[in-house]
Short mmCIF file of C-alpha atoms in Angstrom, two decimals:
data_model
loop_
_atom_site.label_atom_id
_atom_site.label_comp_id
_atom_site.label_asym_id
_atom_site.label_seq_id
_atom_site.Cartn_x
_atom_site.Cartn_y
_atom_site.Cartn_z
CA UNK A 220 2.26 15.35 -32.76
CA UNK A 221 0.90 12.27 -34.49
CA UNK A 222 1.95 11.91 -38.57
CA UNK A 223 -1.39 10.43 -38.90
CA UNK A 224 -2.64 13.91 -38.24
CA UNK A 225 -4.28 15.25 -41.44
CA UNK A 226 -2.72 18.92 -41.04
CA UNK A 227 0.30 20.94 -39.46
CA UNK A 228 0.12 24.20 -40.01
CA UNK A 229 3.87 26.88 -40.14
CA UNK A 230 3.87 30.51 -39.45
CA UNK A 231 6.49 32.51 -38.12
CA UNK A 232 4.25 35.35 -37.19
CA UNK A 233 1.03 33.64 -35.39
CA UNK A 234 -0.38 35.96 -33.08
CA UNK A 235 1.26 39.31 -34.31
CA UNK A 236 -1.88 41.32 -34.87
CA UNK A 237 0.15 44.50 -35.45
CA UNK A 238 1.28 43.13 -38.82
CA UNK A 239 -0.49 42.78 -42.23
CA UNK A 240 -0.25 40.05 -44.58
CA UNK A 241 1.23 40.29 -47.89
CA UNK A 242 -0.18 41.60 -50.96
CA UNK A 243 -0.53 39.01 -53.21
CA UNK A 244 1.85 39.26 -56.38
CA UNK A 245 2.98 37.61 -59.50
CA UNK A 246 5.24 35.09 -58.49
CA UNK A 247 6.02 34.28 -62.35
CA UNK A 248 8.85 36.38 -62.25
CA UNK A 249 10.89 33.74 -60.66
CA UNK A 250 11.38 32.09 -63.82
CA UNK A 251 14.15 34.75 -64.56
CA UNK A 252 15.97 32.42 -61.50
CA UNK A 253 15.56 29.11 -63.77
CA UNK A 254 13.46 27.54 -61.57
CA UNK A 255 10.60 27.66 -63.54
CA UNK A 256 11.36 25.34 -66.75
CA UNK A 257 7.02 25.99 -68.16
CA UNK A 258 3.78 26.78 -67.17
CA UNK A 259 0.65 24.40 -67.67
CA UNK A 260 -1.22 25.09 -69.96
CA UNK A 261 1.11 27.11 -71.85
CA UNK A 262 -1.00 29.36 -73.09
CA UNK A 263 -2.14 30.45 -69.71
CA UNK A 264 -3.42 34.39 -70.96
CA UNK A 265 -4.17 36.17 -67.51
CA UNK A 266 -2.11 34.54 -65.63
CA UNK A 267 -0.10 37.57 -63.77
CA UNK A 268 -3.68 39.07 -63.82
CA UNK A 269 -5.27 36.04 -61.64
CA UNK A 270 -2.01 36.23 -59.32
CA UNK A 271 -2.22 39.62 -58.13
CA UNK A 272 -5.91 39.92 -58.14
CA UNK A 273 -6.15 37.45 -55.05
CA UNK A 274 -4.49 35.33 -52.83
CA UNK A 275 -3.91 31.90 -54.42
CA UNK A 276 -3.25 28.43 -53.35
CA UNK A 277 -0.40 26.25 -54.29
CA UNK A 278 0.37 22.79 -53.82
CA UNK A 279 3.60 20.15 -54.50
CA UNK A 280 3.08 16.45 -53.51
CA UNK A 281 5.89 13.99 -52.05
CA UNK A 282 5.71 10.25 -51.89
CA UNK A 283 7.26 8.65 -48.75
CA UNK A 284 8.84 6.35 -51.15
CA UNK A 285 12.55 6.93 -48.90
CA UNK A 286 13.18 8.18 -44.98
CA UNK A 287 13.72 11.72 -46.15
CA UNK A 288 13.95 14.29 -49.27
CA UNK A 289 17.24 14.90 -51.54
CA UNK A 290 18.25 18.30 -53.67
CA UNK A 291 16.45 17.32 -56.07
CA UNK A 292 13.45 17.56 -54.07
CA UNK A 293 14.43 21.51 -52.58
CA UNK A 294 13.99 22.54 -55.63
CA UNK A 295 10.26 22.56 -55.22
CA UNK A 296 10.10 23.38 -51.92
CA UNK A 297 11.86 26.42 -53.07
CA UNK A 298 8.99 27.16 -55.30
CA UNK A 299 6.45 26.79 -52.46
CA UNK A 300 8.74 29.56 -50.09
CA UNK A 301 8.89 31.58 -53.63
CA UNK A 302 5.11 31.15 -53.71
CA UNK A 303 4.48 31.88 -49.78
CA UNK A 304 6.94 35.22 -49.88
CA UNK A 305 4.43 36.34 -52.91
CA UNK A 306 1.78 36.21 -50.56
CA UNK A 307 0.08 33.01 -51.80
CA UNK A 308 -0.36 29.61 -49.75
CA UNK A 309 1.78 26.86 -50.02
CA UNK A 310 0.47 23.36 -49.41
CA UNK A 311 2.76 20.21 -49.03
CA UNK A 312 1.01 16.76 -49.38
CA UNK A 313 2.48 13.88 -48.57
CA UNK A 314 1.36 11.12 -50.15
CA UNK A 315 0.84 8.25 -47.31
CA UNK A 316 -1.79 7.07 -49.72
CA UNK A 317 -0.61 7.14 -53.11
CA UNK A 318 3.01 5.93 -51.92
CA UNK A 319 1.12 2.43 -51.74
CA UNK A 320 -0.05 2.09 -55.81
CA UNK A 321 3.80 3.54 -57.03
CA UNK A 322 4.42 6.23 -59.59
CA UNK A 323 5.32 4.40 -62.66
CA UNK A 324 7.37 7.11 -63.76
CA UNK A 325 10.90 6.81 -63.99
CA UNK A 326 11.06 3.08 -62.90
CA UNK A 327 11.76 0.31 -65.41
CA UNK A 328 10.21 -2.15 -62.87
CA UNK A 329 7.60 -2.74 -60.58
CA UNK A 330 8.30 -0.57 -57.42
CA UNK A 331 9.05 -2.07 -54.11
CA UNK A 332 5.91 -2.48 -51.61
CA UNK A 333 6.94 -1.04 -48.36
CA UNK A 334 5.63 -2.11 -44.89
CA UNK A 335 3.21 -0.03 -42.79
CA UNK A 336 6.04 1.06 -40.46
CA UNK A 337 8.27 1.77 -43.56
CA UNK A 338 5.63 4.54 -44.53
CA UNK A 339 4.87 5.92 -41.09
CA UNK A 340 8.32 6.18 -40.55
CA UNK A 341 9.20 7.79 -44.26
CA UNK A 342 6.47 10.12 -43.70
CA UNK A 343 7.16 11.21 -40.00
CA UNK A 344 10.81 11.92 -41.84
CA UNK A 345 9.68 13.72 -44.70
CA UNK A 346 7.24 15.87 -42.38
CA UNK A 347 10.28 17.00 -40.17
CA UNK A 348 12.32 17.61 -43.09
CA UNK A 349 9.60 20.29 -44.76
CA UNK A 350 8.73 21.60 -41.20
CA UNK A 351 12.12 22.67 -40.14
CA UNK A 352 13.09 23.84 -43.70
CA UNK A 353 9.82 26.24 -43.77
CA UNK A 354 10.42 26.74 -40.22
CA UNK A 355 14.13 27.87 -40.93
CA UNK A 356 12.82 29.95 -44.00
CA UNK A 357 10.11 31.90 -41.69
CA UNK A 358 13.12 32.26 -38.31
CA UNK A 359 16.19 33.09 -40.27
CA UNK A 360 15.75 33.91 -44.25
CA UNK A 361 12.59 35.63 -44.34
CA UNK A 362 13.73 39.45 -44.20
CA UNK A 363 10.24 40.93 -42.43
CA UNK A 364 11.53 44.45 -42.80
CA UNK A 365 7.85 45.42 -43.68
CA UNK A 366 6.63 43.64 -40.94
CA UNK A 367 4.37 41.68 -43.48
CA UNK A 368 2.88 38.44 -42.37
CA UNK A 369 3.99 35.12 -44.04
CA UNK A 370 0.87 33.35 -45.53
CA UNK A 371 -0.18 29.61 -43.83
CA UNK A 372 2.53 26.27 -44.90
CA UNK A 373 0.41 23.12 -44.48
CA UNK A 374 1.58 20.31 -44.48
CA UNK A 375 -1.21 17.82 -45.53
CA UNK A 376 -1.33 13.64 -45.42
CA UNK A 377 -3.53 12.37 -48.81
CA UNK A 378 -4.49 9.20 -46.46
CA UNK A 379 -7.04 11.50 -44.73
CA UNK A 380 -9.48 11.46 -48.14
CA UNK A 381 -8.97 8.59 -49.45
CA UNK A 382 -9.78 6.54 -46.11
CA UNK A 383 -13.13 8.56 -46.41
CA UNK A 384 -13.29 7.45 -49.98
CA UNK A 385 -15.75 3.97 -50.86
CA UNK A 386 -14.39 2.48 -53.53
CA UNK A 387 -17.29 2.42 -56.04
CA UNK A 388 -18.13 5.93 -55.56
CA UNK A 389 -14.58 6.38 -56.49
CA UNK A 390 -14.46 4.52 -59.49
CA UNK A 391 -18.03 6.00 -60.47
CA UNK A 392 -16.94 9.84 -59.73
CA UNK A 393 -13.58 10.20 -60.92
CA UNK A 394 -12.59 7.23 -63.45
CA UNK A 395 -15.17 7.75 -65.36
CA UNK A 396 -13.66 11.27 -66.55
CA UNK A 397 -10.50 9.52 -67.76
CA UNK A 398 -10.39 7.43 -70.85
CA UNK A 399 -7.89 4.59 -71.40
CA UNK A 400 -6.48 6.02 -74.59
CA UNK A 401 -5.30 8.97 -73.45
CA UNK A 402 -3.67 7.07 -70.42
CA UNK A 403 -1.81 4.87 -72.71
CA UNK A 404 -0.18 7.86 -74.76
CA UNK A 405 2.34 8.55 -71.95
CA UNK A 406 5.81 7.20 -72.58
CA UNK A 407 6.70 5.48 -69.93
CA UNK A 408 3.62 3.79 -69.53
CA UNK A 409 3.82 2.49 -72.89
CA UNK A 410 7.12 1.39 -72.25
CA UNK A 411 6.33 -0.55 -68.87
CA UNK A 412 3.84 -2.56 -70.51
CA UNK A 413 5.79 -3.41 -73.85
CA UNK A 414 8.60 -4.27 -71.16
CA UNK A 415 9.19 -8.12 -70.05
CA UNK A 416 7.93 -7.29 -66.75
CA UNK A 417 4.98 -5.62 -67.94
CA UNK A 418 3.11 -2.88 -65.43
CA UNK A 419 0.35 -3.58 -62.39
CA UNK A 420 -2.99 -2.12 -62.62
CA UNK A 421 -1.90 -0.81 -59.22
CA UNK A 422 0.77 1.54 -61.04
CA UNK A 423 -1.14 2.27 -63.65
CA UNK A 424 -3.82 4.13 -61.79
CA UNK A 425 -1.46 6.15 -59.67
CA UNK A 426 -2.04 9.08 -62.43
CA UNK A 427 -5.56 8.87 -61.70
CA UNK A 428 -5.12 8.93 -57.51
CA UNK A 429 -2.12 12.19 -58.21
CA UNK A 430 -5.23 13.68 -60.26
CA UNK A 431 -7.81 12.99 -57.55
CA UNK A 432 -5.04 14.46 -55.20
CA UNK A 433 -5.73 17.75 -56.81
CA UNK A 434 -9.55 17.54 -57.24
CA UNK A 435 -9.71 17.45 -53.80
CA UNK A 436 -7.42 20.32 -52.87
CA UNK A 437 -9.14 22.67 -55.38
CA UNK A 438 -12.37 21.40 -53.90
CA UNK A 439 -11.62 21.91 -50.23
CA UNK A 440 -8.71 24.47 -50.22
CA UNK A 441 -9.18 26.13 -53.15
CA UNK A 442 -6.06 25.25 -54.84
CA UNK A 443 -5.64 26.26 -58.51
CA UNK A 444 -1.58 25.67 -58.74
CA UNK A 445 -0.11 22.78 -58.50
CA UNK A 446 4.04 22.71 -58.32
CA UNK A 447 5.93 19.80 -59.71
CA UNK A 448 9.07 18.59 -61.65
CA UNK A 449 8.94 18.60 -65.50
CA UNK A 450 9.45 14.80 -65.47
CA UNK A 451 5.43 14.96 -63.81
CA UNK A 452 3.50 16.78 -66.63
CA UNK A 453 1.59 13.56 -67.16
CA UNK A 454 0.31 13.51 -63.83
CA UNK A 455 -0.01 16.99 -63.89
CA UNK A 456 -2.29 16.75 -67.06
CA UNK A 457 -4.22 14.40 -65.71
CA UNK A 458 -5.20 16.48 -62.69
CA UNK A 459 -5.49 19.67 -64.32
CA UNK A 460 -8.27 17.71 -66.90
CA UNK A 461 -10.12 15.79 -63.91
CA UNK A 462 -10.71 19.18 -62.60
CA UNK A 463 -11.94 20.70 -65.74
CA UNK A 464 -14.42 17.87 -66.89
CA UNK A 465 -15.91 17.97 -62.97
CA UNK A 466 -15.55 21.79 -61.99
CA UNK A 467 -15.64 23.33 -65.12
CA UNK A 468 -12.41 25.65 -64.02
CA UNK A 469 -9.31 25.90 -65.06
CA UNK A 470 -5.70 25.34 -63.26
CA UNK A 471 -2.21 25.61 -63.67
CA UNK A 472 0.94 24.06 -63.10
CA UNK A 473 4.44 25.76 -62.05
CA UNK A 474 7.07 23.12 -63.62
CA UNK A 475 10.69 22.96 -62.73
CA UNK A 476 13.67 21.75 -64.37
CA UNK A 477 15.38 18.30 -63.12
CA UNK A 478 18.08 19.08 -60.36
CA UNK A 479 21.12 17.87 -62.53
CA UNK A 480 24.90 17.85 -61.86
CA UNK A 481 27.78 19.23 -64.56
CA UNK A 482 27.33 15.67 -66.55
CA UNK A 483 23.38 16.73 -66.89
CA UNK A 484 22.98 13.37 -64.57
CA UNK A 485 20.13 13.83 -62.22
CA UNK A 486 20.55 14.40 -58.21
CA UNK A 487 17.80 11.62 -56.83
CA UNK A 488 17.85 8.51 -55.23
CA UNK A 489 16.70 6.64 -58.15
CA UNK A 490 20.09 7.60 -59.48
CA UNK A 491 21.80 6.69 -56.51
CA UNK A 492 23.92 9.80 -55.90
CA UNK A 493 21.78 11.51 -53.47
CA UNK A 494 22.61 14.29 -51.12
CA UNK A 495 19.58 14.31 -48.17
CA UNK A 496 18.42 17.44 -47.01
CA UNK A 497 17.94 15.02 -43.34
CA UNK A 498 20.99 15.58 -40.98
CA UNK A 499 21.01 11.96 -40.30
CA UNK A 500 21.75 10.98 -43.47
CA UNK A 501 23.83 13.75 -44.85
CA UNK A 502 25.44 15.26 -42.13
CA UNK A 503 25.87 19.22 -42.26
CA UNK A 504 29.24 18.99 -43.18
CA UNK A 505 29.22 17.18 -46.03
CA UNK A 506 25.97 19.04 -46.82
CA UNK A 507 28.34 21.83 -46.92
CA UNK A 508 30.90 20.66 -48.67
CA UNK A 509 28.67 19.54 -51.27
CA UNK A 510 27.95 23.35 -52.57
CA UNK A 511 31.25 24.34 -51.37
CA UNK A 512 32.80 21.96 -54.19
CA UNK A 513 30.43 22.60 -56.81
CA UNK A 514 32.59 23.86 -60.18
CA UNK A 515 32.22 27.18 -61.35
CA UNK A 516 29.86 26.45 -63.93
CA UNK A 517 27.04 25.45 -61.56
CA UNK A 518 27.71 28.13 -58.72
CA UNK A 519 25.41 30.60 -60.35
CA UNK A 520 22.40 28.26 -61.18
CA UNK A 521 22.67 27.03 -57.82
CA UNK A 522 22.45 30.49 -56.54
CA UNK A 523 19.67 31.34 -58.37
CA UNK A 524 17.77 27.61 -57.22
CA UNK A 525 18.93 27.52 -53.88
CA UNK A 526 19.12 30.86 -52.38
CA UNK A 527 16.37 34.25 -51.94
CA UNK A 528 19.81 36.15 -52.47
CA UNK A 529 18.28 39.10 -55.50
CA UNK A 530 19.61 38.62 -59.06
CA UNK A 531 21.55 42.00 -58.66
CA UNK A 532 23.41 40.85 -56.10
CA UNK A 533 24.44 37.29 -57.33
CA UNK A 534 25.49 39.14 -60.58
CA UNK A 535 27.86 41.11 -58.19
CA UNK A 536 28.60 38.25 -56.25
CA UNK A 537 29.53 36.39 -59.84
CA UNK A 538 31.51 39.25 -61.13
CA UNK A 539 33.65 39.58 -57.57
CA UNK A 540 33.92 35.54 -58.33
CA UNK A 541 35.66 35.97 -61.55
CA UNK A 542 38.30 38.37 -60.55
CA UNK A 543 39.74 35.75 -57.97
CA UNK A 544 37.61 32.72 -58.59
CA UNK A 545 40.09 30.41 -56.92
CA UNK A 546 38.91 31.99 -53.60
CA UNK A 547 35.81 30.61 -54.22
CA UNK A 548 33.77 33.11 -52.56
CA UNK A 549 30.76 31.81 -54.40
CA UNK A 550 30.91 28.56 -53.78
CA UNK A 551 31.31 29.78 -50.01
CA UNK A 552 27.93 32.20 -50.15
CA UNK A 553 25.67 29.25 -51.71
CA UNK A 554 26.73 26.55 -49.05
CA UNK A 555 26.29 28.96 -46.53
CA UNK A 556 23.12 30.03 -47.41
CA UNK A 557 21.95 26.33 -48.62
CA UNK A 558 23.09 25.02 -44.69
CA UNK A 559 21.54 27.40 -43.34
CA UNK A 560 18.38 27.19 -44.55
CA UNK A 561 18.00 23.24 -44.35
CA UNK A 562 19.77 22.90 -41.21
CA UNK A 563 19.80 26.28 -39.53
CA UNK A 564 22.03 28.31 -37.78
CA UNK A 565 23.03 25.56 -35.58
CA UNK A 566 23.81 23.04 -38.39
CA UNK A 567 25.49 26.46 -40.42
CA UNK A 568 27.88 26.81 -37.15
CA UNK A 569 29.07 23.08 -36.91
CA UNK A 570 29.21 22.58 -40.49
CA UNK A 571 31.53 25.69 -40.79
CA UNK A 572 33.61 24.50 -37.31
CA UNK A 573 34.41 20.97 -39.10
CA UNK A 574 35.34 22.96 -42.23
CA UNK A 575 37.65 24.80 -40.61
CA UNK A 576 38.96 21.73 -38.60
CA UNK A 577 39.79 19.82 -41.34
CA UNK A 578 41.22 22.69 -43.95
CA UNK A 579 43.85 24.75 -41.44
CA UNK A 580 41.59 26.27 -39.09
CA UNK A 581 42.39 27.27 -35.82
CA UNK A 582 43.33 25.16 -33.09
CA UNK A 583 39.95 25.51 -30.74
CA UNK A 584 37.89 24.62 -34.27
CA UNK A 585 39.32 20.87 -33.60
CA UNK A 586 39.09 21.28 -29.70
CA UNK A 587 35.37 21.71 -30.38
CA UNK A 588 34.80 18.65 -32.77
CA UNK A 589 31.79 16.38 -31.14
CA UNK A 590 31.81 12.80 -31.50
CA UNK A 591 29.03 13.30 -34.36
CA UNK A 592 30.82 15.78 -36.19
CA UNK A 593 34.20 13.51 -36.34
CA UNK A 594 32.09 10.79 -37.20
CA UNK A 595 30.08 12.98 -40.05
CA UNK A 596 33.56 14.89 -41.27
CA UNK A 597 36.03 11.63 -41.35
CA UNK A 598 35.23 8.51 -42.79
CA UNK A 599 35.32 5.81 -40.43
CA UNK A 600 38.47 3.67 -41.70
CA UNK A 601 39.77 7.48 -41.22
CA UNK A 602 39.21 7.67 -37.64
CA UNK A 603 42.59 6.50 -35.55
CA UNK A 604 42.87 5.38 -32.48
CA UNK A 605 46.17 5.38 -31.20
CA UNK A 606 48.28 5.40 -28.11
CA UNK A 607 50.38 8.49 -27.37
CA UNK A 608 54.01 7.42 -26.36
CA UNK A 609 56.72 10.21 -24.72
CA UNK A 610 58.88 9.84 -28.43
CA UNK A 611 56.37 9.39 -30.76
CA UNK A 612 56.88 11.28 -34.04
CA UNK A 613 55.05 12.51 -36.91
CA UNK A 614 56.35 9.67 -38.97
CA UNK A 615 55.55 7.08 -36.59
CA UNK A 616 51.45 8.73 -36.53
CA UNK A 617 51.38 8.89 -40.31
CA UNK A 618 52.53 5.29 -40.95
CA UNK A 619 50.50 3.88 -37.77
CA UNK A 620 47.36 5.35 -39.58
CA UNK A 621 48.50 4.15 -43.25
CA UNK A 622 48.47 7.48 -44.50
CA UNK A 623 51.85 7.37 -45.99
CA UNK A 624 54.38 4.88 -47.81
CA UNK A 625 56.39 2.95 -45.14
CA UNK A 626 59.97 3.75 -44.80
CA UNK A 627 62.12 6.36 -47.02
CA UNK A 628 59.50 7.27 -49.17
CA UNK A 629 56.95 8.38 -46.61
CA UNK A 630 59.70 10.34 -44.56
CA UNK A 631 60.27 12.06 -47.92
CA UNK A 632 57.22 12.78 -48.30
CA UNK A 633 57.09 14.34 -45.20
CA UNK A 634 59.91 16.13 -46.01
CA UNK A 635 58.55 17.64 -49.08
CA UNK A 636 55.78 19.14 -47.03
CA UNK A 637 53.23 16.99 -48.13
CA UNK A 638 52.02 15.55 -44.28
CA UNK A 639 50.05 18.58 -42.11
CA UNK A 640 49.16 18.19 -38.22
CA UNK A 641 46.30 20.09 -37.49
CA UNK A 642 46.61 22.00 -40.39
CA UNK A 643 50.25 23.10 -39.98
CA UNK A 644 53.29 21.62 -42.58
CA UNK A 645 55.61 19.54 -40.19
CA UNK A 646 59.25 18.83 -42.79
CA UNK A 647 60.53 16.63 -40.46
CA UNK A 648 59.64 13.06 -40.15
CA UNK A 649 61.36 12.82 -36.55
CA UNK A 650 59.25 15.70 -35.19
CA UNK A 651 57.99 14.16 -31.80
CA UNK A 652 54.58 15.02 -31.33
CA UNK A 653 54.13 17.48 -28.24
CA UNK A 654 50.77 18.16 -26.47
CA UNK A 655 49.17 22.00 -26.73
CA UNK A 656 50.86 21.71 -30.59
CA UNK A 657 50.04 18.65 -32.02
CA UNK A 658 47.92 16.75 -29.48
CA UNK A 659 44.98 19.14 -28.33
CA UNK A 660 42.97 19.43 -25.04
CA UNK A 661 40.90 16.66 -26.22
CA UNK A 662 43.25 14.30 -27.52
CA UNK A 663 42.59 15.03 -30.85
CA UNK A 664 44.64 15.46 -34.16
CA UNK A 665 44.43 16.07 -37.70
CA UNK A 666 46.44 14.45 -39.98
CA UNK A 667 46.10 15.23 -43.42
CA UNK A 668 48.37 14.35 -46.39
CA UNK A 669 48.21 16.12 -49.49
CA UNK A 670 44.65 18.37 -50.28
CA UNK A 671 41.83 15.70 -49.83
CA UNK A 672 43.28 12.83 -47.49
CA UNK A 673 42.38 13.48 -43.66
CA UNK A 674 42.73 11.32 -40.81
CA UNK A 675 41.52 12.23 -37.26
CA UNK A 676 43.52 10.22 -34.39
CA UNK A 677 41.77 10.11 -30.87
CA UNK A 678 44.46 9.42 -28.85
CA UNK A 679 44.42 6.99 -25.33
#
């Protein structure tokens, strides 16, 4: 399979014939989750009407602007499963095309230009990323109790129109239903060019190729829905009225609220605290851990973004959580769900084996650790590599690795309980390290030191 291909196509249930496919249905009721922030045009009247009268088509564009999608980005992907479970189509587009002009949007500067084999290699990313999570979605979320068939996932590549497009034809078709005015009234494009580094014609057109984006789709896939964050209404507008001056017909938008953490800062790798939804560059573990940590006053808004888990039960599952929140049960139910429907049962398993490796597990949890889940679980200057001597203690370990204050104060702190091996307290600093106990089959041991400092030493 070739990313320059113009389509890949997901269902779980290809070649069931025994099954029927869903009845279409409103999927507006998802907005009780919070993942809906608004609906373009707001005063949408028939809306529910139009969703259950026929199957519809939805689409959500991403720009192969990075080697792979963040949690910021699920968030519309879990619109698009929402979408598919209601019966409708879900389309994702990746924009191979567009990713060349640059959304203006959120960047105070020109963006960077990036190299052919930057963007075939961004897009082949992104395209595994949506694949295996809609893959994951159809194998191992999707309860098919009703043995009803999942509608078609595309995935689509924009390149494959707009190499078909000449250039004039272009500029005589569609930019002659957009007016400059009207293109100028969005913020940040005012604010780009009254900036010191002004903005390229280049950027400024990228509404008009997002809008074309749509034209098409509604022309050739009949898609009337178009998914997006609520930072992309301007592009959204712009598409929704280059299909209404052309077509004559109207379409919507399905907007979502920004991905942000408790400080209200946004999760995206403009802001630089990203957590990828790729295993290569957020391992499973810490993919994990990320939902595992998340303070109680996100738990349930990430429950109701990140999981198909029904509103009754994550009300019971947050009323359980408040009786003995400090067993954070909650936080345990997203990340589990979260892993396991970006990385799969697979990634679930070893991103639950280095959990219990590294926080008092048992024994064979650490006998299992592969070389890529030490190197994902421990940071590297964390990693020891030591040589096992007949009389070598616990104190001797701890200060080899740095982990403690040299001399009386880090054998006090071992005595106060505050060094673990593999999980279990060790009170004396003379303990000599013995093989089965605190060096396993495979020459592994966890050192930790207090509740958030771990060491792993791979002993010679």
């Amino acid at each position: 399979y070739s990313a320059n291909n113009s389509t890949r196509h997901y269902s779980a249930n290809d070649s069931t014939k025994s099954k029927t496919d869903i009845r279409p249905k409103n999927v507006l009721n998802i907005h009780e989750r919070g993942i809906l922030e608004d609906i373009y045009p707001p005063a949408a009247v028939g809306l529910p009407q139009l969703l259950e009268s026929k199957q519809q088509c939805f689409y959500c564009g991403f720009d192969p602007t990075a080697d792979g999608l963040h949690v910021g980005n699920l968030l519309s992907i879990m619109v698009l499963l929402h979408c598919q479970r209601a019966g409708h189509k879900a389309i994702a587009v990746i924009g191979n095309a567009t990713v060349r002009a640059g959304d203006p949007s959120e960047h105070t500067k020109d963006r960077k230009v990036l190299s052919d084999e930057a963007i075939q290699m961004n897009v082949e990313a992104i395209r595994d990323c949506i694949t295996t999570i809609v893959g994951n979605h159809a194998q191992h979320i999707y309860d098919n109790k009703h043995k009803k068939n999942l509608p078609e996932f595309k995935v689509l590549y924009n390149q494959t129109w707009y190499k078909k497009l000449n250039a004039i034809d272009f500029i005589s078709s569609a930019c002659r239903n957009f007016r400059i005015g009207s293109m100028l009234e969005k913020r940040y494009i005012r604010d780009r060019i009254n900036s010191s580094d002004g903005l390229m014609l280049a950027e400024f057109m990228y509404q008009v190729l997002q809008a074309y984006d749509w034209k098409y789709l509604h022309d050739n896939h009949d898609c009337n829905f178009q998914v997006g964050g609520a930072d992309q209404l301007g592009n959204i507008h712009a598409g929704q009225q280059l299909i209404r001056k052309s077509s004559k017909k109207k379409v919507y938008a399905l907007l979502t609220p920004l991905v942000t953490n408790l400080r209200g800062q946004k999760l995206g790798k403009t802001a630089g605290n990203s957590v990828w939804l790729n295993p290569k560059k957020t391992a499973p573990f810490e993919f994990y851990q990320f939902f595992y940590k998340q303070p109680d006053s996100m738990v349930e808004t990430f429950l109701k973004y990140f999981t198909f888990i029904d509103m009754k039960m994550i009300n019971e599952i947050m009323i359980d959580h408040e009786k003995q929140s400090n067993l954070r049960q909650a936080q345990r139910i997203l990340a589990k769900h979260v892993c396991k429907l970006v990385h799969g049962p697979e990634g679930l398993k070893s991103a639950e084996r280095c959990t219990r490796a590294l926080f008092g597990g048992k024994l064979e949890d650490i006998e299992q650790l592969t070389e890529d889940e030490i190197r994902s679980t421990f940071d590297a200057t964390n990693v020891i590599n030591a040589v096992l001597e007949p009389d070598t203690t616990v104190y001797d370990i701890a200060a080899f690795a740095k982990a403690i204050p040299p001399g009386n104060k880090g054998e006090n702190l071992i005595r106060a309980g505050g060094v673990r091996i593999n999980g279990e307290t060790v009170d004396s600093p003379h303990q000599i390290l013995m093989s089965g106990a605190h060096v396993l089959k495979n020459d592994l041991t966890v050192l930790s030191v207090g509740k958030t400092t771990h060491y792993i030493v791979k002993w010679k």
